[in-house]
Short mmCIF file of C-alpha atoms and ligand atoms in Angstrom, two decimals:
data_model
loop_
_atom_site.label_atom_id
_atom_site.label_comp_id
_atom_site.label_asym_id
_atom_site.label_seq_id
_atom_site.Cartn_x
_atom_site.Cartn_y
_atom_site.Cartn_z
CA MET A 267 -0.16 0.15 -0.34
CA ILE A 268 2.55 2.49 0.87
CA GLN A 269 4.72 1.29 -1.97
CA LYS A 270 1.78 1.89 -4.16
CA MET A 271 0.95 5.70 -2.73
CA LYS A 272 4.80 6.24 -3.14
CA ALA A 273 4.41 5.61 -6.72
CA ARG A 274 1.57 7.33 -7.27
CA ASN A 275 3.03 10.52 -5.42
CA PHE A 276 6.47 9.94 -7.83
CA LEU A 277 4.10 10.09 -10.93
CA PHE A 278 2.08 13.10 -9.41
CA MET A 279 5.42 15.05 -9.21
CA VAL A 280 6.53 14.15 -12.32
CA LEU A 281 3.53 15.50 -14.46
CA LEU A 282 3.65 18.71 -12.06
CA ALA A 283 7.13 19.08 -13.04
CA ALA A 284 6.12 18.44 -16.60
CA ALA A 285 3.36 20.71 -16.69
CA ALA A 286 5.54 23.60 -14.96
CA GLY A 287 8.03 22.96 -17.41
CA CYS A 288 5.51 23.70 -20.44
CA ALA A 289 3.66 26.57 -19.16
CA LYS A 290 5.58 29.79 -20.12
CA ALA A 291 7.49 31.47 -17.65
CA PRO A 292 6.99 35.35 -17.68
CA VAL A 293 9.70 36.93 -19.25
CA GLN A 294 11.23 39.54 -16.75
CA LEU A 295 12.47 42.59 -18.53
CA PRO A 296 15.55 44.30 -17.34
CA LEU A 297 13.37 47.66 -16.74
CA VAL A 298 14.52 50.78 -15.63
CA ASP A 299 14.44 50.68 -11.73
CA PRO A 300 11.80 53.71 -10.94
CA ALA A 301 13.63 53.79 -7.48
CA ALA A 302 17.03 55.01 -8.85
CA PHE A 303 15.68 56.94 -11.89
CA GLY A 304 14.37 60.32 -10.21
CA GLY A 305 15.30 63.11 -7.82
CA GLU A 306 13.72 66.41 -7.92
CA LEU A 307 13.69 69.46 -10.13
CA ASP A 308 12.05 73.02 -9.99
CA GLY A 309 10.67 71.72 -6.49
CA LYS A 310 8.69 69.07 -8.00
CA LYS A 311 9.38 65.36 -7.70
CA VAL A 312 10.71 63.51 -11.01
CA GLU A 313 9.19 59.84 -11.21
CA LEU A 314 9.02 56.55 -13.52
CA PHE A 315 6.10 55.07 -14.50
CA THR A 316 5.39 51.67 -15.99
CA LEU A 317 2.88 51.02 -18.32
CA LYS A 318 2.30 47.26 -19.15
CA ASN A 319 -0.50 45.36 -21.34
CA GLU A 320 -1.78 41.71 -21.01
CA SER A 321 0.90 40.33 -23.62
CA GLY A 322 3.87 41.75 -21.87
CA MET A 323 4.24 45.11 -24.21
CA THR A 324 5.94 47.55 -21.82
CA VAL A 325 6.40 51.26 -21.55
CA GLN A 326 8.33 53.48 -18.64
CA ILE A 327 7.34 57.15 -18.81
CA THR A 328 9.08 59.90 -16.56
CA ASN A 329 6.96 63.11 -15.79
CA PHE A 330 10.28 64.91 -16.82
CA GLY A 331 9.25 66.13 -20.02
CA GLY A 332 6.62 63.54 -20.49
CA ARG A 333 9.47 61.28 -22.01
CA VAL A 334 9.07 57.79 -23.14
CA VAL A 335 12.07 56.11 -21.54
CA ASP A 336 12.13 52.75 -22.66
CA LEU A 337 9.59 50.72 -24.71
CA TRP A 338 9.53 46.90 -24.89
CA VAL A 339 7.84 45.09 -27.85
CA PRO A 340 8.43 41.70 -29.31
CA ASP A 341 10.04 40.72 -32.43
CA LYS A 342 8.61 37.80 -34.99
CA ASN A 343 10.01 35.27 -32.63
CA GLY A 344 8.44 36.77 -29.43
CA LYS A 345 11.62 38.31 -28.31
CA MET A 346 11.35 41.57 -26.42
CA GLU A 347 13.48 44.43 -27.22
CA ASP A 348 13.72 48.09 -26.11
CA VAL A 349 13.07 50.42 -29.28
CA VAL A 350 13.52 54.02 -28.06
CA LEU A 351 16.90 56.10 -27.22
CA GLY A 352 17.14 57.33 -23.51
CA TYR A 353 18.80 57.23 -20.41
CA ALA A 354 18.16 55.19 -17.04
CA THR A 355 18.05 58.45 -14.64
CA LEU A 356 17.18 61.65 -14.81
CA ASP A 357 20.66 62.86 -14.52
CA GLY A 358 21.45 61.22 -18.12
CA TYR A 359 18.90 63.14 -19.49
CA LEU A 360 20.06 66.37 -17.89
CA GLN A 361 23.84 65.85 -19.12
CA SER A 362 22.65 64.72 -22.63
CA ASN A 363 23.62 66.43 -25.69
CA GLU A 364 20.51 65.57 -27.08
CA ILE A 365 17.50 67.04 -25.41
CA TYR A 366 14.57 65.81 -27.11
CA PHE A 367 14.72 61.75 -26.54
CA GLY A 368 11.47 60.21 -26.05
CA THR A 369 9.87 63.83 -24.98
CA LEU A 370 6.34 65.68 -25.56
CA VAL A 371 7.32 68.83 -27.55
CA GLY A 372 5.59 72.02 -26.97
CA ARG A 373 4.26 74.42 -26.96
CA TYR A 374 5.12 74.59 -30.54
CA GLY A 375 6.51 71.31 -32.23
CA ASN A 376 9.37 72.47 -34.89
CA ARG A 377 10.53 75.47 -35.81
CA ILE A 378 8.98 79.11 -36.21
CA GLY A 379 10.82 81.45 -38.46
CA GLN A 380 12.63 84.62 -37.07
CA ALA A 381 11.10 83.38 -33.57
CA ARG A 382 8.50 85.69 -33.96
CA PHE A 383 4.76 85.55 -35.50
CA ALA A 384 1.71 88.21 -35.37
CA ILE A 385 -1.96 87.71 -34.30
CA GLY A 386 -3.72 90.71 -35.44
CA ASP A 387 -1.54 93.66 -34.70
CA SER A 388 0.26 92.28 -31.57
CA VAL A 389 3.65 90.55 -32.68
CA TYR A 390 5.16 88.04 -30.21
CA VAL A 391 9.20 87.44 -29.91
CA LEU A 392 9.74 84.12 -28.90
CA ALA A 393 13.11 82.65 -27.41
CA ALA A 394 15.64 81.84 -30.63
CA ASN A 395 17.27 78.92 -29.51
CA ASN A 396 17.76 77.30 -33.02
CA GLY A 397 19.92 79.98 -34.75
CA ALA A 398 17.47 83.08 -35.41
CA ASN A 399 14.94 80.57 -35.17
CA HIS A 400 12.52 79.13 -32.13
CA LEU A 401 12.65 75.29 -32.34
CA HIS A 402 10.39 72.67 -30.01
CA GLY A 403 8.96 75.68 -27.75
CA GLY A 404 12.27 77.51 -26.90
CA VAL A 405 14.81 77.26 -24.18
CA LYS A 406 12.46 75.57 -21.88
CA GLY A 407 10.13 73.93 -23.74
CA PHE A 408 7.67 71.49 -22.44
CA ASN A 409 10.19 68.71 -22.78
CA ASN A 410 12.18 70.31 -20.09
CA VAL A 411 9.24 70.84 -17.62
CA VAL A 412 8.02 68.63 -14.70
CA TRP A 413 4.42 67.49 -15.58
CA ASP A 414 1.54 66.59 -12.78
CA ALA A 415 1.50 62.88 -13.53
CA VAL A 416 -1.42 60.53 -12.29
CA GLN A 417 -1.36 56.86 -12.94
CA ASN A 418 -4.96 55.31 -12.32
CA ASP A 419 -4.19 51.84 -13.76
CA GLU A 420 -1.75 49.98 -15.16
CA GLY A 421 -2.30 51.11 -19.00
CA THR A 422 -2.87 54.83 -18.58
CA LEU A 423 -0.88 57.76 -17.68
CA LEU A 424 -2.26 61.12 -17.14
CA LEU A 425 0.12 64.04 -17.32
CA SER A 426 -0.90 67.99 -17.10
CA TYR A 427 1.09 71.27 -17.57
CA LEU A 428 0.03 74.50 -16.79
CA SER A 429 2.10 77.00 -19.33
CA PRO A 430 1.76 80.46 -17.93
CA ASP A 431 1.01 83.33 -20.10
CA GLY A 432 4.69 84.73 -21.53
CA GLU A 433 6.35 81.56 -21.40
CA GLU A 434 8.96 81.35 -23.99
CA GLY A 435 7.15 84.64 -25.47
CA TYR A 436 3.94 82.81 -26.03
CA PRO A 437 0.76 84.65 -25.26
CA GLY A 438 -1.86 83.05 -22.58
CA ASN A 439 -1.91 80.57 -19.72
CA LEU A 440 -2.39 76.89 -21.51
CA GLN A 441 -3.53 74.37 -19.65
CA VAL A 442 -2.38 71.24 -21.31
CA ASN A 443 -3.11 67.15 -20.88
CA VAL A 444 -1.69 64.38 -22.31
CA THR A 445 -2.89 60.82 -21.95
CA TYR A 446 -0.37 58.12 -22.78
CA GLU A 447 -2.29 54.66 -23.01
CA LEU A 448 -1.06 51.40 -23.55
CA THR A 449 -3.80 49.32 -25.53
CA SER A 450 -4.15 45.70 -25.92
CA ASP A 451 -3.26 45.65 -29.33
CA ASN A 452 0.12 47.05 -28.74
CA GLU A 453 -0.51 50.44 -29.56
CA LEU A 454 1.27 53.62 -27.63
CA LYS A 455 -1.53 55.89 -27.86
CA ILE A 456 -1.13 59.44 -27.04
CA GLU A 457 -3.67 62.31 -26.91
CA TYR A 458 -3.14 65.96 -26.25
CA ARG A 459 -6.00 68.21 -25.02
CA ALA A 460 -5.20 71.97 -24.47
CA THR A 461 -7.43 75.13 -23.50
CA THR A 462 -6.07 78.62 -23.45
CA ASP A 463 -7.40 82.15 -21.89
CA LYS A 464 -5.56 84.31 -25.08
CA ALA A 465 -5.31 83.28 -28.84
CA THR A 466 -1.76 81.24 -29.29
CA PRO A 467 -0.59 78.97 -31.57
CA VAL A 468 -0.30 75.57 -30.46
CA ASN A 469 1.34 72.40 -32.18
CA LEU A 470 2.22 69.40 -29.96
CA THR A 471 3.99 66.31 -30.92
CA HIS A 472 6.11 63.39 -29.58
CA HIS A 473 9.73 62.80 -29.95
CA SER A 474 10.85 59.43 -29.44
CA TYR A 475 13.91 58.06 -31.05
CA PHE A 476 12.90 54.73 -32.48
CA ASN A 477 15.26 52.09 -33.81
CA LEU A 478 13.20 48.66 -34.16
CA LYS A 479 16.48 46.20 -33.92
CA GLY A 480 16.96 47.84 -30.64
CA ALA A 481 18.06 51.21 -28.94
CA GLY A 482 21.68 51.70 -29.76
CA VAL A 483 21.93 48.82 -32.33
CA GLY A 484 23.35 49.53 -35.46
CA ASP A 485 21.73 52.61 -37.94
CA ILE A 486 18.02 52.97 -39.08
CA ASN A 487 19.36 53.32 -42.90
CA ASP A 488 17.98 49.23 -43.45
CA HIS A 489 14.65 50.39 -41.71
CA LEU A 490 11.82 50.24 -44.42
CA LEU A 491 9.70 53.45 -44.26
CA MET A 492 6.25 54.33 -45.87
CA ILE A 493 5.04 57.67 -45.55
CA ASN A 494 1.47 58.21 -46.81
CA ALA A 495 2.04 61.25 -48.59
CA ALA A 496 2.13 62.90 -51.86
CA ALA A 497 3.59 66.10 -51.00
CA PHE A 498 6.25 67.50 -48.41
CA THR A 499 7.13 71.17 -47.19
CA PRO A 500 10.65 72.20 -48.68
CA VAL A 501 12.52 74.36 -46.52
CA ASP A 502 15.39 76.89 -46.61
CA SER A 503 18.72 76.49 -45.27
CA GLY A 504 17.58 77.18 -41.96
CA LEU A 505 14.81 74.64 -41.96
CA ILE A 506 12.09 77.00 -42.33
CA PRO A 507 9.50 76.09 -44.68
CA THR A 508 9.35 77.95 -47.83
CA GLY A 509 5.82 78.03 -47.98
CA GLU A 510 5.52 75.72 -51.06
CA ILE A 511 3.86 72.49 -51.34
CA ALA A 512 6.02 70.39 -53.59
CA SER A 513 5.06 67.21 -55.24
CA VAL A 514 7.11 63.78 -53.88
CA GLU A 515 6.72 62.70 -57.44
CA GLY A 516 10.68 61.66 -58.73
CA THR A 517 12.52 62.62 -55.58
CA PRO A 518 13.78 60.97 -52.72
CA PHE A 519 11.06 62.65 -50.59
CA ASP A 520 8.68 59.68 -52.17
CA PHE A 521 7.95 57.16 -49.65
CA ARG A 522 4.65 56.11 -51.09
CA GLN A 523 5.90 52.89 -51.37
CA PRO A 524 8.08 51.16 -48.72
CA THR A 525 11.60 52.47 -49.35
CA ALA A 526 14.87 51.69 -47.09
CA VAL A 527 15.72 55.01 -45.50
CA GLY A 528 19.10 54.92 -46.18
CA ALA A 529 18.67 54.20 -49.94
CA ARG A 530 18.47 57.78 -51.42
CA VAL A 531 19.54 59.66 -48.29
CA ASN A 532 23.00 60.70 -49.54
CA GLU A 533 21.43 61.64 -53.17
CA ASP A 534 22.47 65.03 -54.44
CA HIS A 535 19.66 66.68 -53.86
CA GLN A 536 19.30 70.20 -52.25
CA GLN A 537 16.49 69.45 -49.49
CA LEU A 538 18.57 66.49 -48.46
CA LYS A 539 21.62 68.91 -48.12
CA TYR A 540 19.76 71.39 -46.06
CA GLY A 541 18.66 68.78 -43.73
CA LEU A 542 21.77 66.70 -43.47
CA GLY A 543 19.53 63.66 -44.57
CA TYR A 544 15.94 63.53 -43.78
CA ASP A 545 14.28 66.47 -41.78
CA HIS A 546 11.21 67.47 -43.24
CA ASN A 547 7.28 67.60 -42.96
CA TRP A 548 5.58 65.72 -44.94
CA VAL A 549 1.72 66.52 -46.34
CA LEU A 550 -0.20 63.39 -45.65
CA THR A 551 -3.31 62.16 -47.42
CA PRO A 552 -5.93 61.99 -45.16
CA ALA A 553 -7.98 58.92 -44.62
CA ASP A 554 -11.57 59.05 -45.90
CA SER A 555 -12.87 58.72 -42.23
CA GLY A 556 -10.94 58.17 -38.72
CA LEU A 557 -7.60 58.52 -38.41
CA THR A 558 -4.89 58.60 -40.96
CA LEU A 559 -2.50 55.89 -41.37
CA ALA A 560 0.56 58.34 -41.47
CA ALA A 561 3.68 56.03 -41.69
CA ARG A 562 4.71 52.48 -41.42
CA VAL A 563 8.07 51.27 -40.43
CA VAL A 564 9.48 47.35 -40.98
CA GLU A 565 12.53 46.29 -39.68
CA PRO A 566 13.33 43.33 -42.23
CA VAL A 567 15.65 41.01 -39.89
CA SER A 568 13.44 41.20 -36.49
CA GLY A 569 10.48 41.52 -38.22
CA ARG A 570 9.19 44.34 -35.98
CA THR A 571 6.73 46.87 -37.35
CA MET A 572 5.29 50.23 -36.49
CA GLU A 573 2.41 52.07 -37.79
CA VAL A 574 1.68 55.68 -37.43
CA TYR A 575 -1.90 57.04 -37.24
CA THR A 576 -2.78 60.69 -36.72
CA ASN A 577 -5.46 63.06 -36.68
CA GLU A 578 -2.76 65.82 -37.87
CA PRO A 579 -2.08 66.92 -41.46
CA GLY A 580 1.30 66.37 -41.36
CA ILE A 581 4.31 64.31 -40.08
CA GLN A 582 7.96 65.14 -39.75
CA PHE A 583 10.66 62.47 -40.50
CA TYR A 584 13.42 63.13 -38.78
CA GLY A 585 16.08 60.85 -39.51
CA GLY A 586 18.51 61.26 -36.55
CA ASN A 587 21.11 63.34 -38.80
CA PHE A 588 22.32 65.43 -35.65
CA LEU A 589 23.44 62.02 -33.90
CA ASN A 590 26.85 61.68 -33.49
CA GLY A 591 28.03 59.15 -31.09
CA GLN A 592 28.55 61.33 -28.07
CA ASP A 593 25.73 60.18 -26.15
CA THR A 594 25.74 57.13 -24.13
CA GLY A 595 22.05 55.82 -23.01
CA LYS A 596 20.68 52.93 -21.35
CA ASN A 597 23.06 49.92 -21.19
CA GLY A 598 26.09 51.87 -22.06
CA MET A 599 24.83 51.84 -25.72
CA VAL A 600 25.85 54.70 -27.93
CA TYR A 601 23.87 56.73 -30.35
CA HIS A 602 25.51 57.03 -33.29
CA HIS A 603 24.75 58.75 -36.58
CA ARG A 604 21.28 57.70 -37.89
CA GLY A 605 20.83 55.54 -34.96
CA ALA A 606 17.02 56.33 -34.69
CA LEU A 607 14.55 57.95 -36.53
CA CYS A 608 11.50 60.13 -35.34
CA LEU A 609 8.06 60.35 -36.97
CA GLU A 610 6.38 63.19 -35.20
CA THR A 611 2.90 64.40 -36.10
CA GLN A 612 2.17 67.79 -36.10
CA HIS A 613 0.69 70.73 -38.24
CA PHE A 614 3.20 72.04 -40.50
CA PRO A 615 6.37 73.96 -39.22
CA ASP A 616 6.19 77.83 -39.15
CA SER A 617 2.33 77.82 -39.82
CA PRO A 618 1.88 80.73 -37.44
CA ASN A 619 3.63 82.55 -40.38
CA GLN A 620 2.43 80.95 -43.43
CA GLN A 621 -1.52 81.81 -44.23
CA GLN A 622 -2.10 79.27 -46.46
CA PHE A 623 -1.12 76.27 -44.22
CA PRO A 624 -3.62 74.86 -42.01
CA SER A 625 -4.14 77.09 -38.74
CA THR A 626 -2.23 76.33 -35.46
CA LEU A 627 -4.44 79.29 -33.62
CA LEU A 628 -6.10 78.18 -30.87
CA GLU A 629 -8.71 80.52 -29.18
CA PRO A 630 -10.06 80.66 -25.93
CA GLY A 631 -13.39 78.83 -25.77
CA GLN A 632 -12.11 75.97 -28.05
CA GLU A 633 -10.28 72.98 -27.14
CA TYR A 634 -6.94 71.78 -28.95
CA TYR A 635 -7.15 67.69 -29.42
CA SER A 636 -4.24 65.90 -31.27
CA VAL A 637 -3.97 62.09 -31.52
CA CYS A 638 -1.04 59.91 -32.24
CA ILE A 639 -0.97 56.07 -32.21
CA TYR A 640 2.15 53.97 -32.54
CA LYS A 641 0.79 50.51 -33.26
CA PHE A 642 3.76 47.88 -33.02
CA GLY A 643 3.63 44.04 -34.75
CA VAL A 644 5.44 42.11 -36.69
CA GLU A 645 5.68 40.59 -40.08
CA ASP A 646 7.66 37.72 -40.98
CA THR A 647 9.82 39.13 -43.82
CA ALA A 648 11.80 36.06 -44.37
CA ALA A 649 8.68 34.05 -45.51
CA LYS A 650 8.33 36.92 -48.45
C1 BGC B 167 13.89 68.55 -35.94
C2 BGC B 167 15.13 68.63 -35.83
C3 BGC B 167 15.85 68.44 -34.65
C4 BGC B 167 15.54 67.58 -33.77
C5 BGC B 167 16.09 67.67 -32.39
C6 BGC B 167 13.60 67.32 -34.79
O1 BGC B 167 12.16 67.33 -35.06
O2 BGC B 167 13.15 68.28 -37.04
O3 BGC B 167 15.92 69.55 -37.15
O4 BGC B 167 17.27 68.80 -34.96
O5 BGC B 167 14.07 67.67 -33.84
O6 BGC B 167 16.10 66.46 -31.89
#
């Protein structure tokens, strides 16, 4: 009898061990440690928040600039990788040469020519932080402020910031609320809302540097890019739009069919010289209804894909031309020239000075609303 029980117990243990072996152990991602990340800035606590979905996609976001610090997505074999550039500490961001890694951008994404604009008879002079021009909201843009943050559940982070009247030269107290949401469809959804008490231009965007191979792994020349646009806005040597809406047909700016980012980047084209590569705004072909698929990126080896959806009329594709190997980020990875790309949904640069561009003016009583979705997936490129 005892023998029989022993044998049965043994069998039970063997079955249990086999079952445990088959069950998928949850993958432990080497996330940034929230306890070691932050500190205090401008009298406010800088924190790191972790968002996760059912399939394990994970994003960590700090309230310093509303920056995406890391973003873990699977490849075609389910292997997770962190696909955005960034730092494991607040100090890393403060010391960096590149001040826009992963950040929210405002009050105005991209450039305003000669750092000034007029509303009616009133001329507003902004901080000139890019030669004579104004870039990404000025010296202390929304990337450099500490936002108020509330995380209500595992998938959502609410950030808010009151940009005071006169900040960086802009008129009006602007109340900005941004929601980051990680959906069950492997989307990072960013919704921006703002209200003002005086008319002001507003153009908010997000500035993650993506490399779908993994942050710091090689360059993005081999990423295949589709941009859903038949036109772009050419720039002058200071990267201010000339006002022209130019067809992409027959130019290195035609990404209507998926094309390797590096295939034409060194062509002898004046616009590529001005941008030192791609650093331009594309005029999106809007969807008949709902959000527009603005761009799609495929990394052929890992099979990772990223789609960008928006309600905005434009997208800035910036190919990391100013990265130069001087910044060393998370896990000691060096960020080389063209080691990542940005896809920033937006209204067109310099719109406050270009009457023919869609308006960026927000009036008291109106609500600004913008949405950008980065949707991750996989494609078995080898099978094609
Ligand atoms: C701009 C670049 C700028 C970069 C800074 C991009 O959005 O278009 O010109 O150098 O941001 O990271």
